[in-house]
């Protein structure tokens, strides 16, 4: 016979049934019955008290991205719920599986403008994969099971559960639910064998194939399958920012990063290849540049689990709608073992040109102020390319993605499609829980850090071992670069007066050190990495350090500026 318990207790048991072990949250009035139930589940559900609800969602994102599991956040109604919306939207565009549980006023009070009432479903529906209001205790187990199924299956994404207070306090005969099928939702479409055959034929006939690797390869747990596919036909590839760690940085077929601040070779060769093979990526405008001239000479094959991405931005010749963990091996079985030595070699002059004109100066300067690129390079070398890289948004993100290196999957946590400043610090906290045995290095600028700087309190309370690398140039650096290049050096409200970050960190009992001189950098990095727990390393960066190469907005993808 089922046990009669409250809806709040049912939520705890349903979360445990889904395998949840960590929650990021912030209590309040409308969610208080749930927090009361949580008090009796401390041994199984580790609750991390953040300092702002936005931090809870970003932490859940960081947890999900590195663990491959569903991240979970819990907040109260009204402003607690609305404070999560940026994170929900961020998770939606970057395909991050999270479940956000919001308190809500009782059903009898809905529509009365009650204290801290807001239409959570109405507000979050456009930016979530599913949003649902739990109005009865009897619906808790079903709603939670459905939420986790939707969040993690197919193309992952955020789900929001709006938990009415009466549903939290009402009694229910609880039985766990196990939803593995929804009639209106087909997360894993069957492979179209005709498309597979056609794709294999195109690859076998190609002389200059080039692959674009996106985060979907990691999300589909298809890293090994894609690697085997590329190696069999010796197909060179480039990666998106979110796909950076899907394959090792030093793989001989890895030609670098795609897009606006990517590497010269991959962008030029996008417009010279005869076959473009996109796997788990969405042809974002920062990757394609001017769509009118993007890869017009090439046939295009697109592997994706989301049919909405086909022909959305770039018209493709073959759309393979399936999980790439299944579809890529299906194509690989039909392709020839091929060598494309001359084609692969043609990337080399562009790599050499970029190294001599950009990279060597960015990572091995000999004079002047510290540069972001050299700091990033020193840290990835010191961690033997084994660490998780978390970034905030701006120049810190672009330099980190360009110069950090990766040797294993699920090592990149950055806000891609949304570009959310303030993402980095809470996401890094979540990453330390999602991958507790790995080093988490978080790169941020002085602007982004201040947006969620209160999460230093979360680090202080819980001891999250985040290595914070503050690349401080006293500017909103990325906006300043655009103002320099496209707005005639009119630095409109981008210079920043900054506080004493080292003193602030110490106020939170976080060890800190500031580096101004290049001669001190190696020692400071060694101190940071050898310190148990969190550490803040502030680097005084050249104020007008710019990220290159760069494809100007609206330009063709291969029209990259090197200075």
PDB file of N, CA, C and O in Angstrom, residues 426-452:
ATOM      1  N   UNK A 426      29.170  31.303 -10.937  1.00  0.00           N
ATOM      2  CA  UNK A 426      28.258  30.247 -10.466  1.00  0.00           C
ATOM      3  C   UNK A 426      28.350  28.963 -11.273  1.00  0.00           C
ATOM      4  O   UNK A 426      28.212  27.869 -10.714  1.00  0.00           O
ATOM      5  N   UNK A 427      28.587  29.060 -12.584  1.00  0.00           N
ATOM      6  CA  UNK A 427      28.731  27.845 -13.396  1.00  0.00           C
ATOM      7  C   UNK A 427      29.942  27.038 -12.948  1.00  0.00           C
ATOM      8  O   UNK A 427      29.910  25.804 -12.924  1.00  0.00           O
ATOM      9  N   UNK A 428      31.013  27.730 -12.573  1.00  0.00           N
ATOM     10  CA  UNK A 428      32.205  27.043 -12.095  1.00  0.00           C
ATOM     11  C   UNK A 428      31.939  26.339 -10.768  1.00  0.00           C
ATOM     12  O   UNK A 428      32.443  25.235 -10.525  1.00  0.00           O
ATOM     13  N   UNK A 429      31.149  26.963  -9.915  1.00  0.00           N
ATOM     14  CA  UNK A 429      30.762  26.311  -8.659  1.00  0.00           C
ATOM     15  C   UNK A 429      30.036  25.009  -8.961  1.00  0.00           C
ATOM     16  O   UNK A 429      30.343  23.952  -8.402  1.00  0.00           O
ATOM     17  N   UNK A 430      29.070  25.073  -9.872  1.00  0.00           N
ATOM     18  CA  UNK A 430      28.342  23.865 -10.252  1.00  0.00           C
ATOM     19  C   UNK A 430      29.258  22.811 -10.834  1.00  0.00           C
ATOM     20  O   UNK A 430      29.099  21.612 -10.566  1.00  0.00           O
ATOM     21  N   UNK A 431      30.245  23.230 -11.618  1.00  0.00           N
ATOM     22  CA  UNK A 431      31.166  22.279 -12.242  1.00  0.00           C
ATOM     23  C   UNK A 431      31.982  21.523 -11.199  1.00  0.00           C
ATOM     24  O   UNK A 431      32.296  20.345 -11.389  1.00  0.00           O
ATOM     25  N   UNK A 432      32.325  22.174 -10.090  1.00  0.00           N
ATOM     26  CA  UNK A 432      33.104  21.475  -9.057  1.00  0.00           C
ATOM     27  C   UNK A 432      32.292  20.362  -8.409  1.00  0.00           C
ATOM     28  O   UNK A 432      32.866  19.385  -7.915  1.00  0.00           O
ATOM     29  N   UNK A 433      30.955  20.489  -8.420  1.00  0.00           N
ATOM     30  CA  UNK A 433      30.104  19.416  -7.901  1.00  0.00           C
ATOM     31  C   UNK A 433      29.855  18.350  -8.955  1.00  0.00           C
ATOM     32  O   UNK A 433      29.710  17.165  -8.640  1.00  0.00           O
ATOM     33  N   UNK A 434      29.803  18.754 -10.214  1.00  0.00           N
ATOM     34  CA  UNK A 434      29.565  17.793 -11.288  1.00  0.00           C
ATOM     35  C   UNK A 434      30.781  16.945 -11.618  1.00  0.00           C
ATOM     36  O   UNK A 434      30.644  15.824 -12.103  1.00  0.00           O
ATOM     37  N   UNK A 435      31.976  17.475 -11.348  1.00  0.00           N
ATOM     38  CA  UNK A 435      33.221  16.739 -11.614  1.00  0.00           C
ATOM     39  C   UNK A 435      34.179  16.991 -10.448  1.00  0.00           C
ATOM     40  O   UNK A 435      35.175  17.712 -10.580  1.00  0.00           O
ATOM     41  N   UNK A 436      33.878  16.428  -9.279  1.00  0.00           N
ATOM     42  CA  UNK A 436      34.630  16.773  -8.062  1.00  0.00           C
ATOM     43  C   UNK A 436      36.087  16.358  -8.079  1.00  0.00           C
ATOM     44  O   UNK A 436      36.871  16.857  -7.269  1.00  0.00           O
ATOM     45  N   UNK A 437      36.466  15.477  -8.978  1.00  0.00           N
ATOM     46  CA  UNK A 437      37.849  15.008  -9.016  1.00  0.00           C
ATOM     47  C   UNK A 437      38.706  15.731 -10.055  1.00  0.00           C
ATOM     48  O   UNK A 437      39.857  15.346 -10.282  1.00  0.00           O
ATOM     49  N   UNK A 438      38.148  16.773 -10.662  1.00  0.00           N
ATOM     50  CA  UNK A 438      38.894  17.503 -11.685  1.00  0.00           C
ATOM     51  C   UNK A 438      39.145  18.943 -11.246  1.00  0.00           C
ATOM     52  O   UNK A 438      38.402  19.500 -10.436  1.00  0.00           O
ATOM     53  N   UNK A 439      40.187  19.544 -11.792  1.00  0.00           N
ATOM     54  CA  UNK A 439      40.488  20.948 -11.526  1.00  0.00           C
ATOM     55  C   UNK A 439      39.589  21.817 -12.390  1.00  0.00           C
ATOM     56  O   UNK A 439      39.462  21.591 -13.597  1.00  0.00           O
ATOM     57  N   UNK A 440      38.959  22.815 -11.770  1.00  0.00           N
ATOM     58  CA  UNK A 440      38.068  23.725 -12.482  1.00  0.00           C
ATOM     59  C   UNK A 440      38.705  25.113 -12.497  1.00  0.00           C
ATOM     60  O   UNK A 440      38.887  25.742 -11.447  1.00  0.00           O
ATOM     61  N   UNK A 441      39.071  25.582 -13.704  1.00  0.00           N
ATOM     62  CA  UNK A 441      39.671  26.902 -13.884  1.00  0.00           C
ATOM     63  C   UNK A 441      38.644  27.825 -14.526  1.00  0.00           C
ATOM     64  O   UNK A 441      38.166  27.551 -15.633  1.00  0.00           O
ATOM     65  N   UNK A 442      38.309  28.909 -13.840  1.00  0.00           N
ATOM     66  CA  UNK A 442      37.302  29.839 -14.332  1.00  0.00           C
ATOM     67  C   UNK A 442      37.956  31.159 -14.721  1.00  0.00           C
ATOM     68  O   UNK A 442      38.533  31.848 -13.893  1.00  0.00           O
ATOM     69  N   UNK A 443      37.858  31.500 -16.007  1.00  0.00           N
ATOM     70  CA  UNK A 443      38.414  32.748 -16.512  1.00  0.00           C
ATOM     71  C   UNK A 443      37.302  33.794 -16.606  1.00  0.00           C
ATOM     72  O   UNK A 443      36.225  33.519 -17.148  1.00  0.00           O
ATOM     73  N   UNK A 444      37.568  34.976 -16.078  1.00  0.00           N
ATOM     74  CA  UNK A 444      36.543  36.021 -16.120  1.00  0.00           C
ATOM     75  C   UNK A 444      37.209  37.384 -16.270  1.00  0.00           C
ATOM     76  O   UNK A 444      38.413  37.545 -16.035  1.00  0.00           O
ATOM     77  N   UNK A 445      36.417  38.363 -16.662  1.00  0.00           N
ATOM     78  CA  UNK A 445      36.860  39.742 -16.705  1.00  0.00           C
ATOM     79  C   UNK A 445      36.332  40.497 -15.505  1.00  0.00           C
ATOM     80  O   UNK A 445      35.505  39.994 -14.739  1.00  0.00           O
ATOM     81  N   UNK A 446      36.784  41.722 -15.369  1.00  0.00           N
ATOM     82  CA  UNK A 446      36.353  42.522 -14.229  1.00  0.00           C
ATOM     83  C   UNK A 446      34.880  42.900 -14.335  1.00  0.00           C
ATOM     84  O   UNK A 446      34.211  43.084 -13.310  1.00  0.00           O
ATOM     85  N   UNK A 447      34.349  42.987 -15.544  1.00  0.00           N
ATOM     86  CA  UNK A 447      32.932  43.311 -15.701  1.00  0.00           C
ATOM     87  C   UNK A 447      32.041  42.149 -15.317  1.00  0.00           C
ATOM     88  O   UNK A 447      31.125  42.282 -14.503  1.00  0.00           O
ATOM     89  N   UNK A 448      32.292  40.969 -15.893  1.00  0.00           N
ATOM     90  CA  UNK A 448      31.456  39.803 -15.638  1.00  0.00           C
ATOM     91  C   UNK A 448      31.515  39.340 -14.199  1.00  0.00           C
ATOM     92  O   UNK A 448      30.504  38.916 -13.623  1.00  0.00           O
ATOM     93  N   UNK A 449      32.701  39.410 -13.582  1.00  0.00           N
ATOM     94  CA  UNK A 449      32.817  38.955 -12.198  1.00  0.00           C
ATOM     95  C   UNK A 449      31.902  39.743 -11.280  1.00  0.00           C
ATOM     96  O   UNK A 449      31.263  39.185 -10.386  1.00  0.00           O
ATOM     97  N   UNK A 450      31.783  41.056 -11.528  1.00  0.00           N
ATOM     98  CA  UNK A 450      30.968  41.867 -10.631  1.00  0.00           C
ATOM     99  C   UNK A 450      29.475  41.590 -10.779  1.00  0.00           C
ATOM    100  O   UNK A 450      28.690  41.939  -9.891  1.00  0.00           O
ATOM    101  N   UNK A 451      29.080  40.963 -11.869  1.00  0.00           N
ATOM    102  CA  UNK A 451      27.651  40.691 -12.056  1.00  0.00           C
ATOM    103  C   UNK A 451      27.138  39.606 -11.112  1.00  0.00           C
ATOM    104  O   UNK A 451      25.963  39.597 -10.762  1.00  0.00           O
ATOM    105  N   UNK A 452      27.996  38.663 -10.739  1.00  0.00           N
ATOM    106  CA  UNK A 452      27.564  37.614  -9.805  1.00  0.00           C
ATOM    107  C   UNK A 452      28.602  37.424  -8.704  1.00  0.00           C
ATOM    108  O   UNK A 452      28.791  36.324  -8.195  1.00  0.00           O
TER     109      UNK A 452
END
